[in-house]
Coordinates of C-alpha atoms (C1' of nucleotides) in Angstrom, one line a residue:
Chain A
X1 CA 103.5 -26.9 163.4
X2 CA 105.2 -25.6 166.7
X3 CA 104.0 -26.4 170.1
X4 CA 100.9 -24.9 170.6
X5 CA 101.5 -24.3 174.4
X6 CA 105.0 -22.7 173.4
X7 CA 102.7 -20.6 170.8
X8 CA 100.1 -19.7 173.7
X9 CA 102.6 -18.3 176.1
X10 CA 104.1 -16.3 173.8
X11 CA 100.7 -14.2 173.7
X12 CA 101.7 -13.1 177.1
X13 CA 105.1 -13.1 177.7
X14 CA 108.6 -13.4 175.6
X15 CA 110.1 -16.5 175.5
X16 CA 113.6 -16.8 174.6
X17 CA 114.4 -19.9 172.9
X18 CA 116.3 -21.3 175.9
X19 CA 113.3 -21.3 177.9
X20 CA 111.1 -22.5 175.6
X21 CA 113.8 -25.9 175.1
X22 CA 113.5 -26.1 178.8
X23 CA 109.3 -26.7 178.8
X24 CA 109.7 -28.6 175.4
X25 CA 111.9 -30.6 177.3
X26 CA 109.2 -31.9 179.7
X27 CA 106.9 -32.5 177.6
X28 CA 106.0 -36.5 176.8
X29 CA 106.3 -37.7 173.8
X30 CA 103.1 -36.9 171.9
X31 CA 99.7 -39.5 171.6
X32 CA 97.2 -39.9 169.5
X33 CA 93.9 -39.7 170.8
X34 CA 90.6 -40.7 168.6
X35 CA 87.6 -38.1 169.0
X36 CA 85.2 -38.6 171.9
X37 CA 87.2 -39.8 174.2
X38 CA 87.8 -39.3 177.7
X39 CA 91.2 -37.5 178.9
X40 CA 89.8 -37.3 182.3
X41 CA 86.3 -39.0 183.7
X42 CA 85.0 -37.6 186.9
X43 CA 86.1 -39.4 190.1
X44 CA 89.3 -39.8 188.5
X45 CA 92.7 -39.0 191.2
X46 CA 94.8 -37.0 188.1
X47 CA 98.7 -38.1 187.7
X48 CA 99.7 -35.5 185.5
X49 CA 99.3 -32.5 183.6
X50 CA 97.8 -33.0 179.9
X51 CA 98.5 -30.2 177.5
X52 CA 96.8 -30.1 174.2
X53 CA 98.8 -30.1 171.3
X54 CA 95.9 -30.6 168.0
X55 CA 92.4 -30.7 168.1
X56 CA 89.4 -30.1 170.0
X57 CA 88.7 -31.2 173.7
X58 CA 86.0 -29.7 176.6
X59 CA 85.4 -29.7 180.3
X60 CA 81.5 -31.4 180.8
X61 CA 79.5 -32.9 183.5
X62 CA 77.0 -35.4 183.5
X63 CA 73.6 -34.7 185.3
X64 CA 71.2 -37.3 187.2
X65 CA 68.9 -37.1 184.2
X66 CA 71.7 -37.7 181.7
X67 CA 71.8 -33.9 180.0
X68 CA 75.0 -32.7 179.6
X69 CA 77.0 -29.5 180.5
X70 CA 80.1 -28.4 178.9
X71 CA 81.8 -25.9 181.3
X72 CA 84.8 -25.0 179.0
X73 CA 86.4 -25.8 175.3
X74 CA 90.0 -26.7 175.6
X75 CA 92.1 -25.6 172.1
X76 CA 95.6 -26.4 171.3
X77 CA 97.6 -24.8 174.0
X78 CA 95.6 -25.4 176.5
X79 CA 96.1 -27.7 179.5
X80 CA 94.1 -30.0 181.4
X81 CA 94.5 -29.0 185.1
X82 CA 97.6 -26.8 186.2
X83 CA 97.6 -27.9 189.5
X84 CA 96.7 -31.4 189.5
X85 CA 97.4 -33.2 192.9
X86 CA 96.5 -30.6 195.1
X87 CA 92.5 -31.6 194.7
X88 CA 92.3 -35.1 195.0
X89 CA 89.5 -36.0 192.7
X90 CA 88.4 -34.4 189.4
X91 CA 84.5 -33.0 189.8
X92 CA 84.5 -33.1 185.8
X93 CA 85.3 -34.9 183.1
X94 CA 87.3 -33.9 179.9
X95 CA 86.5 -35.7 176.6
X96 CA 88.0 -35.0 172.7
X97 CA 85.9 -33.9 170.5
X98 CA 87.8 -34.2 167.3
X99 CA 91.2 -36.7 167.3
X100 CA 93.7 -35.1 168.7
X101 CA 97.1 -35.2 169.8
X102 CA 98.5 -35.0 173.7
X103 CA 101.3 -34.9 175.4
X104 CA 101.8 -34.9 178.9
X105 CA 104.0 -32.9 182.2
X106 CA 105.0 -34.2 185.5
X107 CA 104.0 -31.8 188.0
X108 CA 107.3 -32.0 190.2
X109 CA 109.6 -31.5 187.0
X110 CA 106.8 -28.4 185.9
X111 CA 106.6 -27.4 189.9
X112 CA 110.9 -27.2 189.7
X113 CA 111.0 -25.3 186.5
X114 CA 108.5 -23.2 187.2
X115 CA 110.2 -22.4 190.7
X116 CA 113.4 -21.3 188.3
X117 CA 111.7 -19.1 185.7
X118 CA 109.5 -16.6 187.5
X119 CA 108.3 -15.4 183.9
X120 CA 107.2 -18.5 182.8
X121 CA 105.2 -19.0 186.3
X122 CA 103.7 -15.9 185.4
X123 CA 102.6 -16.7 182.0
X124 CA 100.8 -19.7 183.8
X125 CA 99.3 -17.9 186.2
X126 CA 98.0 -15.8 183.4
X127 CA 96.9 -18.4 181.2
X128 CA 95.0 -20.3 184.4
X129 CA 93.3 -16.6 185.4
X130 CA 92.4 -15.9 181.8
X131 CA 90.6 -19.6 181.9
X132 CA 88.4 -18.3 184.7
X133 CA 87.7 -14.8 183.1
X134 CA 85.9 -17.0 180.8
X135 CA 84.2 -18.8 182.9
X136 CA 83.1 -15.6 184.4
X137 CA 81.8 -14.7 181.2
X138 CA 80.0 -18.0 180.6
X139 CA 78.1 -17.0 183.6
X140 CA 77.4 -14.0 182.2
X141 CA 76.1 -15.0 179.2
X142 CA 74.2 -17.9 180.5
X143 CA 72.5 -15.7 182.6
X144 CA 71.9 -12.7 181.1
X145 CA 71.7 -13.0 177.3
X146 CA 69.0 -14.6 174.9
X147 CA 69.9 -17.2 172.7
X148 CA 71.1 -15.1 170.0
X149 CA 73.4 -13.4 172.1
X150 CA 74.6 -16.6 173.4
X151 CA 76.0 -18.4 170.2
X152 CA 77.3 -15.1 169.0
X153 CA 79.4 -14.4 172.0
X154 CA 81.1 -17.9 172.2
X155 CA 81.7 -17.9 168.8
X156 CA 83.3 -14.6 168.7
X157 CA 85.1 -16.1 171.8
X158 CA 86.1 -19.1 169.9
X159 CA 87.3 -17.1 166.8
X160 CA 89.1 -14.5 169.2
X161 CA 90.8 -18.0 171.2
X162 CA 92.4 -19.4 167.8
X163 CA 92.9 -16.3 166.1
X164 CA 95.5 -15.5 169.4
X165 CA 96.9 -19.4 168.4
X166 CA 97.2 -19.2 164.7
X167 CA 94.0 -21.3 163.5
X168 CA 92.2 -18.8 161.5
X169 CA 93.2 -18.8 157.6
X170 CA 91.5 -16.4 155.3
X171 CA 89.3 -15.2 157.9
X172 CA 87.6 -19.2 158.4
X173 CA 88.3 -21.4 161.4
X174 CA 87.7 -25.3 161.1
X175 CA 85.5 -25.4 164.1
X176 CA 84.4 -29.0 165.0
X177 CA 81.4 -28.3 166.5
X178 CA 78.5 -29.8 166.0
X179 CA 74.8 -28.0 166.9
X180 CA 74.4 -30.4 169.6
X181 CA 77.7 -30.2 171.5
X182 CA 77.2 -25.7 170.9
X183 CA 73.8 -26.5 172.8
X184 CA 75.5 -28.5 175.5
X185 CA 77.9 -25.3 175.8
X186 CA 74.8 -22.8 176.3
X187 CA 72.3 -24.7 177.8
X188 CA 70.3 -24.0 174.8
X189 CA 68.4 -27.5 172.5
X190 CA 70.2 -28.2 169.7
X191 CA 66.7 -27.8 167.5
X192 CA 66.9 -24.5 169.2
X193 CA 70.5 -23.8 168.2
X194 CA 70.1 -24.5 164.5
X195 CA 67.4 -21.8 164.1
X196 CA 69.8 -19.4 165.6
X197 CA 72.5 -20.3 163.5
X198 CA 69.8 -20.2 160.8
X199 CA 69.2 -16.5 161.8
X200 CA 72.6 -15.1 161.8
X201 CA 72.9 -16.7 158.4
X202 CA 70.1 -15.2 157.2
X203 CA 70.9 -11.7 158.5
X204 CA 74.2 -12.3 156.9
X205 CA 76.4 -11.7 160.6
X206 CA 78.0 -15.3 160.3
X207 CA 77.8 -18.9 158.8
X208 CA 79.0 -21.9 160.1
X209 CA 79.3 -24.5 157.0
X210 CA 81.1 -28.1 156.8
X211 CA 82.3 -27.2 160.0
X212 CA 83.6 -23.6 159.2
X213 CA 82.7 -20.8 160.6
X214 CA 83.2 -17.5 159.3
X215 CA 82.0 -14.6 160.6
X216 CA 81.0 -12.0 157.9
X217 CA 80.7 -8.8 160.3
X218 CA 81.8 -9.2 163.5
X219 CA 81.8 -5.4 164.4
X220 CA 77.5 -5.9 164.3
X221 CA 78.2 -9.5 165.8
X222 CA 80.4 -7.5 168.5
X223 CA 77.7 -5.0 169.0
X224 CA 74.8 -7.4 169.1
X225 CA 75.8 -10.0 171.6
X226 CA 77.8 -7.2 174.2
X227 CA 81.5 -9.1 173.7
X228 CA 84.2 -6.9 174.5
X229 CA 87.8 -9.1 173.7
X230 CA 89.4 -7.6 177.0
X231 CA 88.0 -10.1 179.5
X232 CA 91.0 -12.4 177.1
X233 CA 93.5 -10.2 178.4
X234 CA 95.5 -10.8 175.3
X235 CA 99.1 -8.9 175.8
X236 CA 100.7 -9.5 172.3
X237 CA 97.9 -9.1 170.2
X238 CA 98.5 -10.4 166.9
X239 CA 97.6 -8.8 163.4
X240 CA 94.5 -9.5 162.1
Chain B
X1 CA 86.0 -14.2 216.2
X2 CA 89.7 -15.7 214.9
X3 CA 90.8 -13.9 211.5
X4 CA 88.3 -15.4 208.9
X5 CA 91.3 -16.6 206.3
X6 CA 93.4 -19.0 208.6
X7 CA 89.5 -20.7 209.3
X8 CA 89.2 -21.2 205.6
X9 CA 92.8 -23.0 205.0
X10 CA 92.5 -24.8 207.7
X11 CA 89.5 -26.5 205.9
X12 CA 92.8 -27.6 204.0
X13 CA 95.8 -28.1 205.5
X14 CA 96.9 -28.5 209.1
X15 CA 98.1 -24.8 210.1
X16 CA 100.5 -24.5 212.7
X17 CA 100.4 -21.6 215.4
X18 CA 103.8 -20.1 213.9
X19 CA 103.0 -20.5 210.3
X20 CA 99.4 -18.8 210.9
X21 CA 101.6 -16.2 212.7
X22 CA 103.4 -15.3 210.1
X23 CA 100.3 -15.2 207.7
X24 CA 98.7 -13.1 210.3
X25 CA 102.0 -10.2 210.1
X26 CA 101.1 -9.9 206.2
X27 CA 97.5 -8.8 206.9
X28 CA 97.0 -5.0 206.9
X29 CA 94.5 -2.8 209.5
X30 CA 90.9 -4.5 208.9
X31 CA 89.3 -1.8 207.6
X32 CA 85.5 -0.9 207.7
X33 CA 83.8 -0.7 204.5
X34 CA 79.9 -0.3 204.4
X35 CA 77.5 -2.2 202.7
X36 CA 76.9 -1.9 198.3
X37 CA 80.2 0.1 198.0
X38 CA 82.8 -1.2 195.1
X39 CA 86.3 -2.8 196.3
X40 CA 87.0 -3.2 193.3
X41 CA 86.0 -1.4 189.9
X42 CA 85.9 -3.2 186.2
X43 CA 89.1 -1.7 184.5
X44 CA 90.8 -0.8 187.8
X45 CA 94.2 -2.0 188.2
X46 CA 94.3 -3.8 191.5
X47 CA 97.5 -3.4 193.4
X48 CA 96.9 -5.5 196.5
X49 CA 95.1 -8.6 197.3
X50 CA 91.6 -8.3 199.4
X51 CA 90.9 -10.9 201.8
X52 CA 87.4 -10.4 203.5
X53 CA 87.5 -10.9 207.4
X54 CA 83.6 -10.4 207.8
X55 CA 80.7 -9.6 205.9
X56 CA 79.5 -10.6 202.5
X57 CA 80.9 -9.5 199.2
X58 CA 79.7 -10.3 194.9
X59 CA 81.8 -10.6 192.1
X60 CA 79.6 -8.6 188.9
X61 CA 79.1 -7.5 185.9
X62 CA 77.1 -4.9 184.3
X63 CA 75.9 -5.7 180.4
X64 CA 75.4 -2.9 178.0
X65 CA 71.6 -3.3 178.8
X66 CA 71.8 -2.5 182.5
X67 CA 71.1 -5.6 183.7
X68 CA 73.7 -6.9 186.1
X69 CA 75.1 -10.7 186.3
X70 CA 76.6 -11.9 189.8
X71 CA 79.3 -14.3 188.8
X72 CA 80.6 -15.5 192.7
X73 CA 79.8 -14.3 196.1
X74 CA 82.5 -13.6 198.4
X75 CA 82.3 -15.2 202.0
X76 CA 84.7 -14.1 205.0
X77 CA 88.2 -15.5 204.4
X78 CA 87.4 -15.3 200.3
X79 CA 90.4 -13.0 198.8
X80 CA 89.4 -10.9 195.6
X81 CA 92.5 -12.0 193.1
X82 CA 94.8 -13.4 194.6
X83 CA 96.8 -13.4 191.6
X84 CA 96.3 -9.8 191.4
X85 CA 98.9 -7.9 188.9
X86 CA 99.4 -10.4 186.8
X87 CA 96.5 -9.2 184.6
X88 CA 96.5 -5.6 184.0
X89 CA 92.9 -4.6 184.6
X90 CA 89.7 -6.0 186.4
X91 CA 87.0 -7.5 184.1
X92 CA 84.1 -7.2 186.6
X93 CA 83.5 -5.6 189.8
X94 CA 83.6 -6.8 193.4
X95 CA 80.9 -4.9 196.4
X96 CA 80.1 -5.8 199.6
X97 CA 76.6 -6.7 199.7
X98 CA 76.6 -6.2 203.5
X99 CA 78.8 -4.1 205.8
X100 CA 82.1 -5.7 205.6
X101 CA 85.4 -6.0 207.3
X102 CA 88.6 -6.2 205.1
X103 CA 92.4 -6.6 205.2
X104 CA 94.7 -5.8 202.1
X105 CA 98.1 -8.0 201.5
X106 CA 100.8 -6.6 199.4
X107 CA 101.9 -9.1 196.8
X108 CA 105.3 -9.4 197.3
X109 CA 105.3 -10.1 200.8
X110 CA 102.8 -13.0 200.3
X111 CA 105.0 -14.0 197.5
X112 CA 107.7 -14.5 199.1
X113 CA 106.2 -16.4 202.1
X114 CA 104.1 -18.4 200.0
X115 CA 108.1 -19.8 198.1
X116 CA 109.1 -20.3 202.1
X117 CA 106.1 -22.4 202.7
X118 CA 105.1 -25.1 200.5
X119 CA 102.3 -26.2 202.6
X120 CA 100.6 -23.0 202.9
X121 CA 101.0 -22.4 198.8
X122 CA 99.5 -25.8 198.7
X123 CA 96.5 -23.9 200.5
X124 CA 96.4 -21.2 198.6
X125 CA 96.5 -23.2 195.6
X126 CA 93.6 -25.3 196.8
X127 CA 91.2 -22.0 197.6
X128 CA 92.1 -20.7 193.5
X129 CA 91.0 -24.4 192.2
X130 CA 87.7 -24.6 194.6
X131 CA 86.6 -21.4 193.2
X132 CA 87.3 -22.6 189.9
X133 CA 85.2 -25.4 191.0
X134 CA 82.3 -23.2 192.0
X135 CA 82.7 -21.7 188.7
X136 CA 81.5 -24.6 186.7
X137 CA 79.0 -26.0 188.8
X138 CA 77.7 -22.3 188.3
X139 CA 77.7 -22.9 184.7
X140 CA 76.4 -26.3 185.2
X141 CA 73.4 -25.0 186.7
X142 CA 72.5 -22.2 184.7
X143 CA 72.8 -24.5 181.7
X144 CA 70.7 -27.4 182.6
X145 CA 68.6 -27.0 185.7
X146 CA 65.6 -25.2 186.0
X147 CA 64.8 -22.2 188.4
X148 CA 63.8 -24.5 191.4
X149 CA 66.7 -26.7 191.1
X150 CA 68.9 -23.2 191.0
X151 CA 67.8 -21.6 193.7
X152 CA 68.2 -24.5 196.0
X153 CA 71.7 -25.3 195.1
X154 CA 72.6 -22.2 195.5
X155 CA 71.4 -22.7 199.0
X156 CA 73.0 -25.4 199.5
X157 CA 76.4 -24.6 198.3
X158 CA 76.2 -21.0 200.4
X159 CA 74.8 -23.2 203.4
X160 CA 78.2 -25.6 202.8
X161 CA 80.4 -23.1 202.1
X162 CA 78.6 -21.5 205.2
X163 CA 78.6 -24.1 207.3
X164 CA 82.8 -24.7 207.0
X165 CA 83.6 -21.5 208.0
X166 CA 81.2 -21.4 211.2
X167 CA 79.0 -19.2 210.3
X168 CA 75.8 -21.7 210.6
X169 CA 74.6 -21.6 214.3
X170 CA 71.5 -23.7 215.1
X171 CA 71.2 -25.1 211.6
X172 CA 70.2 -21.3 210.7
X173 CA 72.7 -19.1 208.3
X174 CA 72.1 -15.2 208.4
X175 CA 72.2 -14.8 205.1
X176 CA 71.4 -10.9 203.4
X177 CA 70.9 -11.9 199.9
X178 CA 68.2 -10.4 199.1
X179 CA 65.8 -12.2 196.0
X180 CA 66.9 -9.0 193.5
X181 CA 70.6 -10.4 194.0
X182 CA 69.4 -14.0 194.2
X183 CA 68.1 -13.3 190.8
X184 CA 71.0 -11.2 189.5
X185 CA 72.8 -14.5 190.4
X186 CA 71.1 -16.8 189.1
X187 CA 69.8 -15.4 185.9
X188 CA 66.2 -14.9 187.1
X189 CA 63.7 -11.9 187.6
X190 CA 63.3 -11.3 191.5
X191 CA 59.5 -12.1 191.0
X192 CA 60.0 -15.5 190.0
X193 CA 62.8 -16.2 192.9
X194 CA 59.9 -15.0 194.7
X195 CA 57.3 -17.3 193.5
X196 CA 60.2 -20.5 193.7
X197 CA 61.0 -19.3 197.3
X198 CA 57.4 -19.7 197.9
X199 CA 57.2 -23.0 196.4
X200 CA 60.4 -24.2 198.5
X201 CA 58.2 -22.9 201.8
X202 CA 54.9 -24.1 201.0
X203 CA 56.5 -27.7 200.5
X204 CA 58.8 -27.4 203.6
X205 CA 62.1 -28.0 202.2
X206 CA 63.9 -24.8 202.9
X207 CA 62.8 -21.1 204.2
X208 CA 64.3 -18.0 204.1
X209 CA 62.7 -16.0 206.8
X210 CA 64.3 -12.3 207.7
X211 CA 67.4 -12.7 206.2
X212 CA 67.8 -16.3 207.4
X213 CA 68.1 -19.5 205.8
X214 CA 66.4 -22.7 207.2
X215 CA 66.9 -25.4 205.5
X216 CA 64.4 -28.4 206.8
X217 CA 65.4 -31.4 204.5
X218 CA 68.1 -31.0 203.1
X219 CA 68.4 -34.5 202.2
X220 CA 65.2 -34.2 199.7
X221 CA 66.7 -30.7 198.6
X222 CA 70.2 -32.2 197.7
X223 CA 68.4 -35.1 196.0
X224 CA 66.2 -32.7 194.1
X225 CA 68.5 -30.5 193.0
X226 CA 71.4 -32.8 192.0
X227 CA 73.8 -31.5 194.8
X228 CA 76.6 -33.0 195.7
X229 CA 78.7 -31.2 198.0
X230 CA 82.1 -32.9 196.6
X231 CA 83.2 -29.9 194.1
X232 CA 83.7 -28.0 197.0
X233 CA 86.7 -30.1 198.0
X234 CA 86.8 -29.8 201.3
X235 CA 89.6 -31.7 203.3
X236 CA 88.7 -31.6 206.8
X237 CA 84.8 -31.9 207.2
X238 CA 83.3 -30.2 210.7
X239 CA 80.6 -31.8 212.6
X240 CA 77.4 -31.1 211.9
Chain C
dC1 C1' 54.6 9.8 214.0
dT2 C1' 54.4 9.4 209.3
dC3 C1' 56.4 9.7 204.9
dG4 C1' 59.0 7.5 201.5
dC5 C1' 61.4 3.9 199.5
dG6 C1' 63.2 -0.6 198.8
dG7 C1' 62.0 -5.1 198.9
dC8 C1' 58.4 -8.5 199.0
dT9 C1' 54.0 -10.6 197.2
dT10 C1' 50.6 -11.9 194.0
dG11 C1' 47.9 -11.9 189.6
dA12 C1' 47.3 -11.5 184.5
dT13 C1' 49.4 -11.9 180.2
dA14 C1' 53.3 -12.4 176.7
dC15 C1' 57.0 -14.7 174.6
dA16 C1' 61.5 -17.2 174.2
dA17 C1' 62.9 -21.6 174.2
dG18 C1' 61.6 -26.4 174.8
dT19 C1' 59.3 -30.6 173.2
dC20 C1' 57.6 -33.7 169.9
dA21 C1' 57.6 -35.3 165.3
dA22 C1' 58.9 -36.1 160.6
dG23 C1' 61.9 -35.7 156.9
dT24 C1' 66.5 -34.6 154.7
dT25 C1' 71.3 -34.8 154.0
dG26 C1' 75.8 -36.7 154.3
dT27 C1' 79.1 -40.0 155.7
dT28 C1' 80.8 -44.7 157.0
dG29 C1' 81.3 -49.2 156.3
dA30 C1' 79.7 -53.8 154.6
Chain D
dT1 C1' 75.7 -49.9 146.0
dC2 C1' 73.1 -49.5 149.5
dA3 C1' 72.1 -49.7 154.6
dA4 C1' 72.6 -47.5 158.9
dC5 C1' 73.3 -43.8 161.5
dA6 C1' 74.3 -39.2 163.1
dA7 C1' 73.6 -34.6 162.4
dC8 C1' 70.8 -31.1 160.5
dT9 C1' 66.3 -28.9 159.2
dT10 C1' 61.6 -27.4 159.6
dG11 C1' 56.9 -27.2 161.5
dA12 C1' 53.3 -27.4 165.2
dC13 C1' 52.4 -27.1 169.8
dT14 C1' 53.6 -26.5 174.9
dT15 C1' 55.7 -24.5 178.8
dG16 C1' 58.7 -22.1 182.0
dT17 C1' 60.0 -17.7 182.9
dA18 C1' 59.7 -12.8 181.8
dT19 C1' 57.0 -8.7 181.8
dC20 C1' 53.7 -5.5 183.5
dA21 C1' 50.9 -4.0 187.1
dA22 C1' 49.2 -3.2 191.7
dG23 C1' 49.3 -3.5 196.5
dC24 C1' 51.7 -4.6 200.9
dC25 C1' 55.2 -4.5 204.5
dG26 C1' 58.8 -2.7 207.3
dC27 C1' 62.3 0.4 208.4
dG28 C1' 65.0 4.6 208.5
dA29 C1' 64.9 9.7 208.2
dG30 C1' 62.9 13.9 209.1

DNA sequence: CTCGCGGCTTGATACAAGTCAAGTTGTTGA
DNA sequence: TCAACAACTTGACTTGTATCAAGCCGCGAG
């Protein structure tokens, strides 16, 4: 497989194979890391940027009564904090959810490259604003849509996210989530979650089985739960 | 009243009387604008960056349903995108909420002072990854607290955010939200902000009282509501 | 001065999602 | 091979918030 992060920036810019040497360059030699495991725990002062290379990962807090919130799912490609340094001390933690595989960037040698290659700056400036159009949309959802609408928008999310990466096949994506960590995601129960998911299986709109989702008609899916792709601001779209 | 932006990075960084200068030079006319008007429309393609000198402003969206969801509000020395032209097109909307006073800077000049000074892109920097930060505890209170808790973080953070800007005189904030955008914030109806503003009163915690906010204990509040005021990031802490 | 309208307030009722509980399935590891 | 455990499933009941409805307050326009 090629570098996922290499694969994500090409959804927004070009990247002639010179450049792309120069990032693979700074990249660390890749780990392994087991499932459910912390990358980053709250309170932590970050050293480096971590960019995921395989598996699964999210953004979560903690609350005084011990519930959990997942602010964000991290794919291959993505990174774990762009501008590490400049805040002191993470105000979330960052945990695997499937094994995974890591590898990590200095932030001067990134900071000097960066300073060389205005296109590749942009393509991270793009990639960090596209992460808070979806936070923006998390809001959105969280406030304004049932819980129907909920679990069909972030899976159409999810499915749009790792179609633009390469990890849909044959119209499935492996998705490692279970019902529990989906309602830590929406603020939903996970009892509650499962008689969603029950629902749009029933109504034949999508299925998510062995850890597989497919979704079966995502134009009604689309239609039903208000998601509009744009707020991805994919440039190179790929073929479907 | 000094130009609200160099108050809000010097919550940050130390800003010397040349380098604020120079900041000062990029900043175009303020310009009037009155109060529910658009600065920026979903789909528009921004072409400079906004940076609000008074008044109060919303980041929004509008679902297919009508229903509107307020994803951030804007504060004076806020700037709508600063990374403005990297993405094509706007995926929500930005309006005053109040009358409000507004400068424009054209990207390339800010670019190219923000290469000349490292500290102030530090700043910069710092302001993108605190509104991230807003962001998720957004998320993280939609998800998993419950319509008291909400509405009196959200208090608190705009009494914080408030309070580092100077805007709190007296322990009072002038605040013009009124409970319809509250709610459109938060994910409630405006009745029931209604009935948990009452609740707030009638126990003495926190009172908003002709477009004021009092906050009476804010010690209990914080400790009821799980605040923590340290995802705001804020470098150099006024006096109370 | 008063009319009209937007925002606030309060009550009665409905419903979406939560809670509690019990049982099933599937996987891991001894 | 079976024990242990985590995730999933389903049912019965509860509750927080929405909905609907009506009246009130205060301010700006005519």
């Amino acid at each position: 497989m090629p570098n996922a992060l290499l694969e994500k920036l090409r959804g927004f810019t070009a990247m002639p194979p010179e450049l792309a040497g120069k990032l693979t360059a700074l990249l660390s030699k890749p780990r392994d890391i087991p499932a459910r495991q912390d990358l980053m725990t709250e309170g932590d002062a970050p050293a480096a940027m971590v960019v995921m290379l395989e598996g699964w990962a999210c953004r979560y807090n903690i609350l005084p009564e011990g519930t959990r919130q997942i602010s964000a799912f991290l794919m291959p490609g993505d990174c774990c904090d762009l501008h590490v340094s400049v805040l002191t001390e993470m105000d979330h933690s960052i945990a695997t959810l499937t094994p995974a595989k890591v590898a990590h960037i200095q932030r001067d040698e990134l900071n000097d490259l960066l300073d060389a290659e205005p296109a590749l700056m942009r393509a991270f400036w793009w990639m960090q604003l596209v992460n808070e159009s979806v936070m923006r949309a998390w809001i959105v959802s969280m406030g304004r849509r049932d819980s129907l609408q909920r679990v069909g928008h972030l899976m159409l999310e999810l499915y749009a996210r790792a179609t633009a990466i390469g990890l849909v096949r044959d119209d499935r994506l492996v998705m490692p989530l279970t019902q529990i960590v989906i309602g830590d995601a929406l603020g939903l129960t996970p009892v509650h979650v499962n008689r969603v998911l029950r629902r749009l299986r029933e109504e034949g709109v999508m299925e998510i089985q062995g850890g597989t989702l497919t979704i079966a008609d995502s134009a009604k899916l689309a239609r039903v739960t208000g998601f509009d792709d744009s707020y991805l601001h994919r440039r190179l779209k790929r073929a479907a």
